[in-house]
PDB file of C-alpha atoms and ligand atoms in Angstrom:
ATOM      1  CA  MET A  27      -9.816 -19.572   9.808  1.00 65.00           C
ATOM      2  CA  SER A  28      -7.487 -16.583   9.151  1.00 95.00           C
ATOM      3  CA  ARG A  29      -9.554 -13.414   8.136  1.00 97.00           C
ATOM      4  CA  VAL A  30      -8.932  -9.775   6.694  1.00 98.00           C
ATOM      5  CA  ASN A  31     -10.492  -6.678   7.490  1.00 98.00           C
ATOM      6  CA  THR A  32     -12.394  -5.681   4.794  1.00 98.00           C
ATOM      7  CA  VAL A  33     -14.786  -2.593   4.179  1.00 98.00           C
ATOM      8  CA  LEU A  34     -17.486  -4.775   3.791  1.00 98.00           C
ATOM      9  CA  GLY A  35     -16.340  -6.905   6.889  1.00 98.00           C
ATOM     10  CA  PRO A  36     -14.014  -9.782   7.211  1.00 98.00           C
ATOM     11  CA  VAL A  37     -13.254 -12.264   4.637  1.00 98.00           C
ATOM     12  CA  ALA A  38     -11.601 -15.641   4.735  1.00 98.00           C
ATOM     13  CA  ALA A  39      -7.549 -15.146   3.605  1.00 97.00           C
ATOM     14  CA  GLU A  40      -8.073 -18.061   1.085  1.00 96.00           C
ATOM     15  CA  GLU A  41     -10.559 -16.073  -0.679  1.00 97.00           C
ATOM     16  CA  LEU A  42      -8.782 -13.019  -1.365  1.00 98.00           C
ATOM     17  CA  GLY A  43      -7.356 -13.979  -4.674  1.00 98.00           C
ATOM     18  CA  VAL A  44      -4.797 -11.778  -6.266  1.00 98.00           C
ATOM     19  CA  VAL A  45      -3.925  -9.063  -3.985  1.00 98.00           C
ATOM     20  CA  ALA A  46      -2.553  -5.512  -5.081  1.00 98.00           C
ATOM     21  CA  VAL A  47      -1.094  -4.752  -1.583  1.00 98.00           C
ATOM     22  CA  HIS A  48      -0.383  -0.860  -1.803  1.00 98.00           C
ATOM     23  CA  GLU A  49      -2.692   0.684  -3.873  1.00 98.00           C
ATOM     24  CA  HIS A  50      -5.010   3.890  -3.952  1.00 98.00           C
ATOM     25  CA  ILE A  51      -8.542   4.618  -5.022  1.00 98.00           C
ATOM     26  CA  GLY A  52      -7.651   8.400  -4.651  1.00 96.00           C
ATOM     27  CA  TYR A  53      -5.051  10.018  -3.242  1.00 95.00           C
ATOM     28  CA  GLY A  54      -4.126  13.665  -2.420  1.00 95.00           C
ATOM     29  CA  MET A  55      -2.033  15.681  -0.093  1.00 95.00           C
ATOM     30  CA  PRO A  56      -4.045  17.119   2.738  1.00 95.00           C
ATOM     31  CA  GLY A  57      -5.750  20.136   1.621  1.00 93.00           C
ATOM     32  CA  SER A  58      -6.424  19.516  -2.040  1.00 94.00           C
ATOM     33  CA  GLU A  59     -10.084  18.967  -1.443  1.00 91.00           C
ATOM     34  CA  LEU A  60      -9.998  23.223  -1.047  1.00 93.00           C
ATOM     35  CA  ASP A  61      -8.076  23.676  -4.213  1.00 94.00           C
ATOM     36  CA  SER A  62     -11.548  24.141  -6.333  1.00 93.00           C
ATOM     37  CA  ARG A  63      -9.410  23.803  -9.679  1.00 93.00           C
ATOM     38  CA  TRP A  64      -9.330  20.188  -8.914  1.00 92.00           C
ATOM     39  CA  TRP A  65     -12.821  19.628  -7.823  1.00 92.00           C
ATOM     40  CA  LYS A  66     -14.760  16.241  -8.815  1.00 93.00           C
ATOM     41  CA  THR A  67     -18.315  15.492  -8.744  1.00 93.00           C
ATOM     42  CA  PRO A  68     -18.904  11.804  -7.252  1.00 93.00           C
ATOM     43  CA  GLU A  69     -20.424  10.860 -10.444  1.00 96.00           C
ATOM     44  CA  GLU A  70     -16.880  11.927 -12.021  1.00 96.00           C
ATOM     45  CA  ARG A  71     -14.920   9.764  -9.574  1.00 96.00           C
ATOM     46  CA  TYR A  72     -17.297   6.972  -9.992  1.00 97.00           C
ATOM     47  CA  GLU A  73     -16.509   6.954 -13.742  1.00 97.00           C
ATOM     48  CA  GLU A  74     -13.045   7.093 -13.456  1.00 97.00           C
ATOM     49  CA  THR A  75     -12.981   4.332 -10.916  1.00 98.00           C
ATOM     50  CA  VAL A  76     -15.425   1.730 -11.713  1.00 98.00           C
ATOM     51  CA  PRO A  77     -13.780   0.496 -14.840  1.00 98.00           C
ATOM     52  CA  LYS A  78     -10.506   0.133 -13.466  1.00 98.00           C
ATOM     53  CA  LEU A  79     -11.747  -2.006 -10.593  1.00 98.00           C
ATOM     54  CA  ARG A  80     -13.995  -4.336 -12.857  1.00 98.00           C
ATOM     55  CA  ARG A  81     -11.375  -5.012 -14.989  1.00 98.00           C
ATOM     56  CA  PHE A  82      -9.297  -5.591 -11.865  1.00 98.00           C
ATOM     57  CA  HIS A  83     -12.249  -8.094 -10.755  1.00 98.00           C
ATOM     58  CA  GLU A  84     -12.277  -9.652 -13.974  1.00 98.00           C
ATOM     59  CA  HIS A  85      -8.336 -10.575 -14.254  1.00 98.00           C
ATOM     60  CA  GLY A  86      -8.985 -11.633 -10.765  1.00 98.00           C
ATOM     61  CA  ARG A  87     -10.980 -14.254 -11.539  1.00 97.00           C
ATOM     62  CA  PRO A  88      -8.997 -17.256 -12.391  1.00 96.00           C
ATOM     63  CA  TYR A  89      -7.354 -16.785  -9.070  1.00 96.00           C
ATOM     64  CA  GLY A  90     -10.124 -16.776  -7.308  1.00 94.00           C
ATOM     65  CA  GLY A  91     -10.681 -12.967  -6.773  1.00 94.00           C
ATOM     66  CA  GLY A  92      -9.157  -9.806  -6.428  1.00 98.00           C
ATOM     67  CA  THR A  93      -8.340  -7.424  -3.407  1.00 98.00           C
ATOM     68  CA  PHE A  94      -7.491  -3.766  -3.341  1.00 98.00           C
ATOM     69  CA  VAL A  95      -5.525  -2.594  -0.502  1.00 98.00           C
ATOM     70  CA  ASP A  96      -5.943   1.212  -0.542  1.00 98.00           C
ATOM     71  CA  ALA A  97      -2.968   2.748   1.313  1.00 98.00           C
ATOM     72  CA  THR A  98      -4.496   6.047   1.623  1.00 97.00           C
ATOM     73  CA  GLY A  99      -3.479   7.521   4.847  1.00 93.00           C
ATOM     74  CA  ILE A 100      -5.977   9.147   7.270  1.00 97.00           C
ATOM     75  CA  CYS A 101      -5.255  13.068   5.771  1.00 96.00           C
ATOM     76  CA  ASN A 102      -5.006  12.018   2.382  1.00 96.00           C
ATOM     77  CA  GLY A 103      -8.682  11.219   1.230  1.00 94.00           C
ATOM     78  CA  ARG A 104      -9.681   8.219   2.812  1.00 96.00           C
ATOM     79  CA  ASP A 105     -13.126   7.919   2.058  1.00 96.00           C
ATOM     80  CA  VAL A 106     -14.547   4.594   3.454  1.00 97.00           C
ATOM     81  CA  ASP A 107     -18.136   4.989   2.541  1.00 97.00           C
ATOM     82  CA  TYR A 108     -16.908   5.755  -0.819  1.00 97.00           C
ATOM     83  CA  TYR A 109     -14.798   2.605  -1.030  1.00 98.00           C
ATOM     84  CA  ARG A 110     -17.714   0.073   0.382  1.00 98.00           C
ATOM     85  CA  SER A 111     -19.746   1.551  -2.697  1.00 98.00           C
ATOM     86  CA  LEU A 112     -17.195   0.544  -4.816  1.00 98.00           C
ATOM     87  CA  SER A 113     -16.660  -2.951  -3.431  1.00 98.00           C
ATOM     88  CA  THR A 114     -20.404  -3.450  -3.871  1.00 98.00           C
ATOM     89  CA  LYS A 115     -20.752  -2.730  -7.377  1.00 97.00           C
ATOM     90  CA  THR A 116     -17.475  -3.976  -8.525  1.00 98.00           C
ATOM     91  CA  GLY A 117     -16.878  -7.367  -6.441  1.00 98.00           C
ATOM     92  CA  VAL A 118     -13.309  -6.512  -5.763  1.00 98.00           C
ATOM     93  CA  HIS A 119     -12.258  -6.763  -1.582  1.00 98.00           C
ATOM     94  CA  ILE A 120     -11.101  -3.394  -0.851  1.00 98.00           C
ATOM     95  CA  VAL A 121      -8.603  -3.066   2.441  1.00 98.00           C
ATOM     96  CA  ALA A 122      -8.840   0.076   4.035  1.00 98.00           C
ATOM     97  CA  CYS A 123      -6.057   1.428   6.080  1.00 98.00           C
ATOM     98  CA  THR A 124      -5.736   3.347   9.361  1.00 98.00           C
ATOM     99  CA  GLY A 125      -2.381   5.631  10.313  1.00 98.00           C
ATOM    100  CA  PHE A 126      -0.841   8.018   8.191  1.00 98.00           C
ATOM    101  CA  VAL A 127       1.298   7.984   4.842  1.00 96.00           C
ATOM    102  CA  GLY A 128       4.014   9.912   6.949  1.00 96.00           C
ATOM    103  CA  GLY A 129       4.027  12.614   9.568  1.00 95.00           C
ATOM    104  CA  ASP A 130       4.564  15.256   7.004  1.00 95.00           C
ATOM    105  CA  THR A 131       0.905  14.538   5.689  1.00 95.00           C
ATOM    106  CA  ALA A 132      -0.617  14.319   9.363  1.00 96.00           C
ATOM    107  CA  LEU A 133      -2.689  17.618   9.526  1.00 95.00           C
ATOM    108  CA  PRO A 134      -2.070  19.752  12.491  1.00 94.00           C
ATOM    109  CA  PHE A 135      -4.758  17.923  14.716  1.00 94.00           C
ATOM    110  CA  PHE A 136      -2.624  14.918  14.763  1.00 95.00           C
ATOM    111  CA  SER A 137       0.925  16.325  14.496  1.00 92.00           C
ATOM    112  CA  ARG A 138       1.255  16.785  18.384  1.00 94.00           C
ATOM    113  CA  ALA A 139      -0.809  13.765  19.290  1.00 96.00           C
ATOM    114  CA  SER A 140       1.167  10.951  21.847  1.00 98.00           C
ATOM    115  CA  VAL A 141       1.821   7.658  21.207  1.00 98.00           C
ATOM    116  CA  GLU A 142      -0.899   6.574  23.154  1.00 98.00           C
ATOM    117  CA  TYR A 143      -3.342   8.718  21.539  1.00 98.00           C
ATOM    118  CA  LEU A 144      -2.080   7.861  18.068  1.00 98.00           C
ATOM    119  CA  ALA A 145      -2.068   3.937  19.436  1.00 98.00           C
ATOM    120  CA  ASP A 146      -5.680   4.083  20.786  1.00 98.00           C
ATOM    121  CA  GLN A 147      -6.999   5.865  17.193  1.00 98.00           C
ATOM    122  CA  PHE A 148      -5.510   3.100  15.236  1.00 98.00           C
ATOM    123  CA  VAL A 149      -6.632   0.476  17.375  1.00 98.00           C
ATOM    124  CA  HIS A 150     -10.521   1.917  16.924  1.00 98.00           C
ATOM    125  CA  GLU A 151     -10.506   2.054  13.653  1.00 98.00           C
ATOM    126  CA  ILE A 152      -9.155  -1.765  13.413  1.00 98.00           C
ATOM    127  CA  THR A 153     -11.627  -3.129  16.203  1.00 98.00           C
ATOM    128  CA  VAL A 154     -14.277  -0.802  16.237  1.00 98.00           C
ATOM    129  CA  GLY A 155     -14.444   0.987  12.560  1.00 98.00           C
ATOM    130  CA  ILE A 156     -13.683   4.028  10.816  1.00 98.00           C
ATOM    131  CA  GLY A 157     -16.196   6.733  12.167  1.00 94.00           C
ATOM    132  CA  GLY A 158     -19.853   5.572  11.623  1.00 92.00           C
ATOM    133  CA  THR A 159     -18.968   3.573   8.728  1.00 93.00           C
ATOM    134  CA  GLY A 160     -18.764   0.119  10.808  1.00 92.00           C
ATOM    135  CA  ALA A 161     -15.781  -0.393   8.324  1.00 97.00           C
ATOM    136  CA  ARG A 162     -12.384  -1.941  10.196  1.00 98.00           C
ATOM    137  CA  ALA A 163      -9.389  -0.882   9.026  1.00 98.00           C
ATOM    138  CA  GLY A 164      -7.216  -3.731   7.828  1.00 98.00           C
ATOM    139  CA  VAL A 165      -3.880  -2.485   7.887  1.00 98.00           C
ATOM    140  CA  ILE A 166      -1.742   0.315   9.403  1.00 98.00           C
ATOM    141  CA  LYS A 167       0.044   2.971   6.989  1.00 98.00           C
ATOM    142  CA  VAL A 168       2.874   4.488   8.459  1.00 98.00           C
ATOM    143  CA  GLY A 169       5.920   6.488   6.586  1.00 98.00           C
ATOM    144  CA  VAL A 170       8.890   8.571   6.558  1.00 97.00           C
ATOM    145  CA  SER A 171       8.373  12.059   6.065  1.00 96.00           C
ATOM    146  CA  ARG A 172      10.220  14.205   3.235  1.00 94.00           C
ATOM    147  CA  GLY A 173      13.868  14.702   3.450  1.00 91.00           C
ATOM    148  CA  GLY A 174      14.744  11.221   4.090  1.00 88.00           C
ATOM    149  CA  ARG A 175      15.041  10.687   7.893  1.00 93.00           C
ATOM    150  CA  MET A 176      12.442   9.817  10.337  1.00 96.00           C
ATOM    151  CA  THR A 177      11.016  13.209  12.245  1.00 97.00           C
ATOM    152  CA  ASP A 178       9.862  12.632  15.852  1.00 97.00           C
ATOM    153  CA  LEU A 179       6.312  12.640  14.523  1.00 97.00           C
ATOM    154  CA  ASP A 180       7.136   9.592  12.185  1.00 98.00           C
ATOM    155  CA  LYS A 181       8.856   7.815  15.032  1.00 98.00           C
ATOM    156  CA  ARG A 182       5.942   8.380  17.157  1.00 98.00           C
ATOM    157  CA  ILE A 183       3.360   6.862  14.565  1.00 98.00           C
ATOM    158  CA  TYR A 184       5.559   3.733  13.589  1.00 98.00           C
ATOM    159  CA  ARG A 185       5.940   2.934  17.756  1.00 98.00           C
ATOM    160  CA  ALA A 186       1.918   3.601  17.919  1.00 98.00           C
ATOM    161  CA  ALA A 187       1.524   1.519  14.653  1.00 98.00           C
ATOM    162  CA  ALA A 188       3.700  -1.189  16.209  1.00 98.00           C
ATOM    163  CA  ARG A 189       1.490  -1.406  19.723  1.00 98.00           C
ATOM    164  CA  ALA A 190      -1.545  -1.283  17.477  1.00 98.00           C
ATOM    165  CA  ALA A 191      -0.291  -4.208  15.058  1.00 98.00           C
ATOM    166  CA  LEU A 192       0.313  -6.152  18.251  1.00 98.00           C
ATOM    167  CA  SER A 193      -2.374  -5.718  20.175  1.00 98.00           C
ATOM    168  CA  THR A 194      -5.083  -6.273  16.972  1.00 98.00           C
ATOM    169  CA  GLY A 195      -3.130  -8.593  14.851  1.00 98.00           C
ATOM    170  CA  VAL A 196      -3.033  -6.494  11.311  1.00 98.00           C
ATOM    171  CA  PRO A 197      -0.032  -5.820   9.732  1.00 98.00           C
ATOM    172  CA  VAL A 198       1.727  -2.694   8.901  1.00 98.00           C
ATOM    173  CA  LEU A 199       2.698  -0.767   5.202  1.00 98.00           C
ATOM    174  CA  THR A 200       5.343   1.764   5.161  1.00 98.00           C
ATOM    175  CA  HIS A 201       5.404   4.321   2.750  1.00 97.00           C
ATOM    176  CA  LEU A 202       9.062   4.405   1.937  1.00 96.00           C
ATOM    177  CA  ALA A 203      11.914   1.557   3.209  1.00 95.00           C
ATOM    178  CA  ILE A 204      14.699   4.579   3.675  1.00 94.00           C
ATOM    179  CA  ASP A 205      15.987   4.847   7.265  1.00 95.00           C
ATOM    180  CA  ALA A 206      14.809   1.452   8.120  1.00 97.00           C
ATOM    181  CA  GLU A 207      17.515   0.895  11.149  1.00 97.00           C
ATOM    182  CA  ASN A 208      15.441   3.512  13.005  1.00 97.00           C
ATOM    183  CA  ALA A 209      12.269   1.809  11.780  1.00 98.00           C
ATOM    184  CA  ILE A 210      13.157  -1.715  12.806  1.00 98.00           C
ATOM    185  CA  ALA A 211      14.689  -0.424  16.220  1.00 98.00           C
ATOM    186  CA  ILE A 212      11.355   0.873  17.071  1.00 98.00           C
ATOM    187  CA  PHE A 213       9.711  -2.309  15.887  1.00 98.00           C
ATOM    188  CA  ARG A 214      12.170  -4.482  17.845  1.00 98.00           C
ATOM    189  CA  GLU A 215      11.599  -2.384  21.056  1.00 98.00           C
ATOM    190  CA  GLU A 216       8.041  -2.843  20.812  1.00 98.00           C
ATOM    191  CA  ALA A 217       8.695  -6.640  20.201  1.00 98.00           C
ATOM    192  CA  LEU A 218       6.558  -6.589  16.748  1.00 98.00           C
ATOM    193  CA  PRO A 219       7.721  -9.338  14.539  1.00 98.00           C
ATOM    194  CA  LEU A 220       9.347  -7.974  11.491  1.00 98.00           C
ATOM    195  CA  ASP A 221       7.600 -10.152   9.150  1.00 98.00           C
ATOM    196  CA  ARG A 222       4.431  -8.219  10.285  1.00 98.00           C
ATOM    197  CA  VAL A 223       5.916  -5.169   8.408  1.00 98.00           C
ATOM    198  CA  LEU A 224       6.088  -4.798   4.393  1.00 98.00           C
ATOM    199  CA  PHE A 225       8.450  -1.821   4.110  1.00 98.00           C
ATOM    200  CA  GLY A 226       7.469  -0.091   0.971  1.00 98.00           C
ATOM    201  CA  HIS A 227       8.904   1.615  -2.262  1.00 97.00           C
ATOM    202  CA  ALA A 228      11.948  -0.267  -2.111  1.00 97.00           C
ATOM    203  CA  ASP A 229      11.936  -0.051  -5.993  1.00 98.00           C
ATOM    204  CA  ASP A 230      11.078   3.205  -7.181  1.00 96.00           C
ATOM    205  CA  GLY A 231      13.747   5.535  -9.308  1.00 96.00           C
ATOM    206  CA  VAL A 232      14.552   7.682  -6.150  1.00 96.00           C
ATOM    207  CA  ASN A 233      14.651   5.199  -3.661  1.00 94.00           C
ATOM    208  CA  ALA A 234      15.994   2.181  -4.726  1.00 96.00           C
ATOM    209  CA  ALA A 235      19.502   2.812  -4.315  1.00 94.00           C
ATOM    210  CA  LYS A 236      19.035   4.499  -1.004  1.00 93.00           C
ATOM    211  CA  THR A 237      17.208   1.407   0.476  1.00 95.00           C
ATOM    212  CA  ARG A 238      18.918  -1.419   2.028  1.00 97.00           C
ATOM    213  CA  ASP A 239      16.567  -4.248   1.109  1.00 97.00           C
ATOM    214  CA  THR A 240      18.545  -7.257   1.305  1.00 97.00           C
ATOM    215  CA  TRP A 241      19.763  -5.917   4.872  1.00 98.00           C
ATOM    216  CA  ILE A 242      15.667  -5.451   5.486  1.00 98.00           C
ATOM    217  CA  ALA A 243      15.019  -8.853   4.494  1.00 98.00           C
ATOM    218  CA  GLU A 244      17.666 -10.430   6.350  1.00 98.00           C
ATOM    219  CA  GLN A 245      16.160  -8.737   9.585  1.00 98.00           C
ATOM    220  CA  GLY A 246      13.095 -10.556   8.881  1.00 98.00           C
ATOM    221  CA  GLY A 247      11.009  -8.082   7.196  1.00 98.00           C
ATOM    222  CA  ARG A 248       9.007  -7.819   4.138  1.00 98.00           C
ATOM    223  CA  VAL A 249       9.979  -5.950   1.166  1.00 98.00           C
ATOM    224  CA  GLY A 250       7.438  -3.877  -1.253  1.00 98.00           C
ATOM    225  CA  PHE A 251       8.105  -3.551  -5.098  1.00 98.00           C
ATOM    226  CA  ASP A 252       5.043  -1.738  -4.792  1.00 98.00           C
ATOM    227  CA  THR A 253       5.694   0.934  -7.657  1.00 98.00           C
ATOM    228  CA  PHE A 254       5.644  -1.353 -10.441  1.00 98.00           C
ATOM    229  CA  GLY A 255       4.814   0.759 -13.583  1.00 98.00           C
ATOM    230  CA  TYR A 256       6.111   3.866 -12.885  1.00 98.00           C
ATOM    231  CA  GLU A 257       8.450   3.653 -15.896  1.00 98.00           C
ATOM    232  CA  THR A 258      10.566   5.982 -17.676  1.00 97.00           C
ATOM    233  CA  GLU A 259       8.722   4.549 -20.914  1.00 97.00           C
ATOM    234  CA  LEU A 260       5.645   6.388 -20.013  1.00 97.00           C
ATOM    235  CA  ASP A 261       4.614   9.428 -22.198  1.00 95.00           C
ATOM    236  CA  ASP A 262       5.313  11.501 -19.340  1.00 95.00           C
ATOM    237  CA  PRO A 263       6.821   9.865 -16.524  1.00 97.00           C
ATOM    238  CA  PRO A 264       7.013  11.001 -13.264  1.00 96.00           C
ATOM    239  CA  PHE A 265       9.834  11.892 -11.172  1.00 96.00           C
ATOM    240  CA  TRP A 266      10.325   8.584  -9.461  1.00 97.00           C
ATOM    241  CA  ALA A 267      10.016   6.392 -12.515  1.00 98.00           C
ATOM    242  CA  ARG A 268      12.521   3.839 -13.494  1.00 98.00           C
ATOM    243  CA  PRO A 269      13.338   1.988 -16.678  1.00 98.00           C
ATOM    244  CA  ARG A 270      10.948  -1.030 -16.894  1.00 98.00           C
ATOM    245  CA  LYS A 271      13.812  -3.709 -17.374  1.00 98.00           C
ATOM    246  CA  GLU A 272      15.809  -2.339 -14.331  1.00 98.00           C
ATOM    247  CA  ARG A 273      12.801  -2.405 -12.106  1.00 98.00           C
ATOM    248  CA  LEU A 274      12.025  -5.996 -13.277  1.00 98.00           C
ATOM    249  CA  GLU A 275      15.688  -7.263 -12.532  1.00 98.00           C
ATOM    250  CA  HIS A 276      16.105  -5.840  -9.155  1.00 98.00           C
ATOM    251  CA  PHE A 277      12.744  -7.632  -8.384  1.00 98.00           C
ATOM    252  CA  LEU A 278      13.747 -11.053  -9.708  1.00 98.00           C
ATOM    253  CA  ARG A 279      17.316 -11.000  -8.064  1.00 98.00           C
ATOM    254  CA  PHE A 280      15.489 -10.040  -5.012  1.00 98.00           C
ATOM    255  CA  VAL A 281      13.081 -12.950  -5.035  1.00 98.00           C
ATOM    256  CA  GLU A 282      15.360 -15.418  -5.753  1.00 97.00           C
ATOM    257  CA  ARG A 283      17.543 -14.763  -2.729  1.00 97.00           C
ATOM    258  CA  HIS A 284      14.682 -13.645  -0.666  1.00 97.00           C
ATOM    259  CA  PRO A 285      11.872 -16.301  -1.202  1.00 94.00           C
ATOM    260  CA  GLY A 286       8.691 -14.955   0.596  1.00 96.00           C
ATOM    261  CA  SER A 287       9.815 -11.794   1.513  1.00 98.00           C
ATOM    262  CA  ALA A 288       8.765  -9.750  -1.652  1.00 98.00           C
ATOM    263  CA  LEU A 289       5.421  -8.479  -2.263  1.00 98.00           C
ATOM    264  CA  ALA A 290       4.708  -6.270  -5.441  1.00 98.00           C
ATOM    265  CA  SER A 291       2.027  -3.825  -6.536  1.00 98.00           C
ATOM    266  CA  ALA A 292       1.779  -0.878  -8.891  1.00 98.00           C
ATOM    267  CA  ASP A 293       0.772   2.055  -6.340  1.00 98.00           C
ATOM    268  CA  ALA A 294      -1.644   3.640  -8.926  1.00 98.00           C
ATOM    269  CA  ASN A 295      -4.277   5.903  -8.276  1.00 97.00           C
ATOM    270  CA  CYS A 296      -7.681   5.221  -9.581  1.00 98.00           C
ATOM    271  CA  SER A 297      -8.562   8.815  -9.456  1.00 97.00           C
ATOM    272  CA  PRO A 298      -6.612  11.243  -8.072  1.00 95.00           C
ATOM    273  CA  LEU A 299      -7.233  14.243  -5.696  1.00 95.00           C
ATOM    274  CA  GLY A 300      -5.557  17.630  -6.159  1.00 94.00           C
ATOM    275  CA  TRP A 301      -3.161  16.291  -9.069  1.00 93.00           C
ATOM    276  CA  PRO A 302      -3.755  15.129 -12.478  1.00 92.00           C
ATOM    277  CA  GLY A 303      -1.772  11.626 -11.587  1.00 93.00           C
ATOM    278  CA  VAL A 304       0.288   9.622 -13.910  1.00 96.00           C
ATOM    279  CA  LYS A 305      -1.532   8.909 -17.122  1.00 94.00           C
ATOM    280  CA  GLY A 306      -1.423   5.384 -18.555  1.00 94.00           C
ATOM    281  CA  HIS A 307      -0.685   3.961 -14.965  1.00 97.00           C
ATOM    282  CA  THR A 308      -3.131   1.850 -13.195  1.00 98.00           C
ATOM    283  CA  VAL A 309      -3.696  -1.143 -10.722  1.00 98.00           C
ATOM    284  CA  ASN A 310      -4.117  -3.308 -13.931  1.00 98.00           C
ATOM    285  CA  TYR A 311      -0.343  -3.329 -14.797  1.00 98.00           C
ATOM    286  CA  ILE A 312       0.059  -6.081 -12.155  1.00 98.00           C
ATOM    287  CA  PHE A 313      -2.182  -8.405 -14.911  1.00 98.00           C
ATOM    288  CA  GLU A 314      -1.441  -6.924 -18.135  1.00 98.00           C
ATOM    289  CA  ASP A 315       2.228  -5.900 -17.839  1.00 98.00           C
ATOM    290  CA  LEU A 316       3.782  -7.530 -14.640  1.00 98.00           C
ATOM    291  CA  MET A 317       2.780 -11.046 -15.025  1.00 98.00           C
ATOM    292  CA  PRO A 318       3.477 -11.452 -18.708  1.00 98.00           C
ATOM    293  CA  ASP A 319       7.370  -9.764 -18.152  1.00 98.00           C
ATOM    294  CA  LEU A 320       7.421 -12.363 -15.239  1.00 98.00           C
ATOM    295  CA  ARG A 321       6.479 -15.295 -17.486  1.00 98.00           C
ATOM    296  CA  ALA A 322       8.958 -13.892 -20.223  1.00 98.00           C
ATOM    297  CA  ALA A 323      11.562 -13.847 -17.375  1.00 98.00           C
ATOM    298  CA  GLY A 324      10.784 -17.858 -16.848  1.00 98.00           C
ATOM    299  CA  VAL A 325       8.948 -17.374 -13.377  1.00 98.00           C
ATOM    300  CA  ASP A 326       6.539 -20.274 -13.268  1.00 98.00           C
ATOM    301  CA  GLU A 327       2.479 -20.205 -11.936  1.00 98.00           C
ATOM    302  CA  ALA A 328       3.332 -21.650  -8.952  1.00 97.00           C
ATOM    303  CA  THR A 329       5.629 -19.111  -8.107  1.00 98.00           C
ATOM    304  CA  ILE A 330       3.310 -16.143  -9.310  1.00 98.00           C
ATOM    305  CA  THR A 331       0.472 -17.442  -7.536  1.00 98.00           C
ATOM    306  CA  ARG A 332       3.005 -17.452  -4.421  1.00 98.00           C
ATOM    307  CA  LEU A 333       3.649 -13.981  -4.646  1.00 98.00           C
ATOM    308  CA  PHE A 334       0.262 -12.193  -5.561  1.00 98.00           C
ATOM    309  CA  VAL A 335      -1.901 -14.724  -3.814  1.00 98.00           C
ATOM    310  CA  ASP A 336      -0.499 -16.694  -0.953  1.00 98.00           C
ATOM    311  CA  ASP A 337       2.193 -14.493   0.417  1.00 98.00           C
ATOM    312  CA  PRO A 338      -0.144 -11.470   0.678  1.00 98.00           C
ATOM    313  CA  ALA A 339      -2.827 -13.578   2.255  1.00 98.00           C
ATOM    314  CA  ASP A 340      -0.334 -14.565   4.774  1.00 98.00           C
ATOM    315  CA  PHE A 341       0.855 -11.416   5.457  1.00 98.00           C
ATOM    316  CA  LEU A 342      -2.657  -9.354   5.977  1.00 98.00           C
ATOM    317  CA  SER A 343      -4.163 -12.103   7.795  1.00 98.00           C
ATOM    318  CA  ILE A 344      -5.180 -11.139  11.066  1.00 98.00           C
ATOM    319  CA  HIS A 345      -2.858 -12.652  13.631  1.00 94.00           C
ATOM    320  CA  ASP A 346      -4.892 -13.481  16.752  1.00 84.00           C
TER     321      ASP A 346
HETATM  322 ZN1   ZN B 428       0.983   5.077  -1.947  1.00 68.96          ZN
END
């Protein structure tokens, strides 16, 4: 039976329900915990987060559940004991990641690490656990540093992730799908099948035009339309926002041409760390806005189930 590592232990892939494949319980830049203007008490964090996850759980009921993949890297506020408590309280399956959002968010302790060191660290977090929590990571996060080209450290992290993915069977999630030629070259050199990689943020307002989504799909990679809801229609849209209709049409075109290659998510923050976050945007955009938009565009229920239940379950399943 295929299974997925969640923070409360392995779960059968058939029990995941609707999967939000790229989300954040709380994301912050390394060091944001040192800025006292943004400190939150544990109670404040729970108060902001629990209602969103409970709602997600309710929405997921008709689909047999809900799974929240936390794509927060090692230095960006990942807090696994807290995730375990949230999962217990709300019933939402939470998948934690190992890895880094990008080389530029890896703190100095990690920034000179070798591929071997990084791969060992990732494998340990996937097979033994994250610290003393007993929770095993279910995905590996990698990413492209600011500037648009992979740095040497980004490349070491991608190579280490490929090795850890091959030896453990968990998949890789990327922050940004730009500079995909370099990423795919590394994955090929390491012989990681490209359907084990979700190339993320192909749909945001800054990167959509720079991302070769069709080419990535033709190489066998999966493409993440995972910033749904960051739209110019928000009261105070972030710089990576995009008009709602434009993103939706992009997604629909892609799904029609490359069935099985796309995964969708909202990249929302339940309780942002060190920044105010984007008001009015939550993981529940998937149920409350995206699914209705897809239905209105003529997408049938079988396709919706495939997009949000079956394809992500296949992606997240540990390949032994
Ligand atoms: Zn993210």
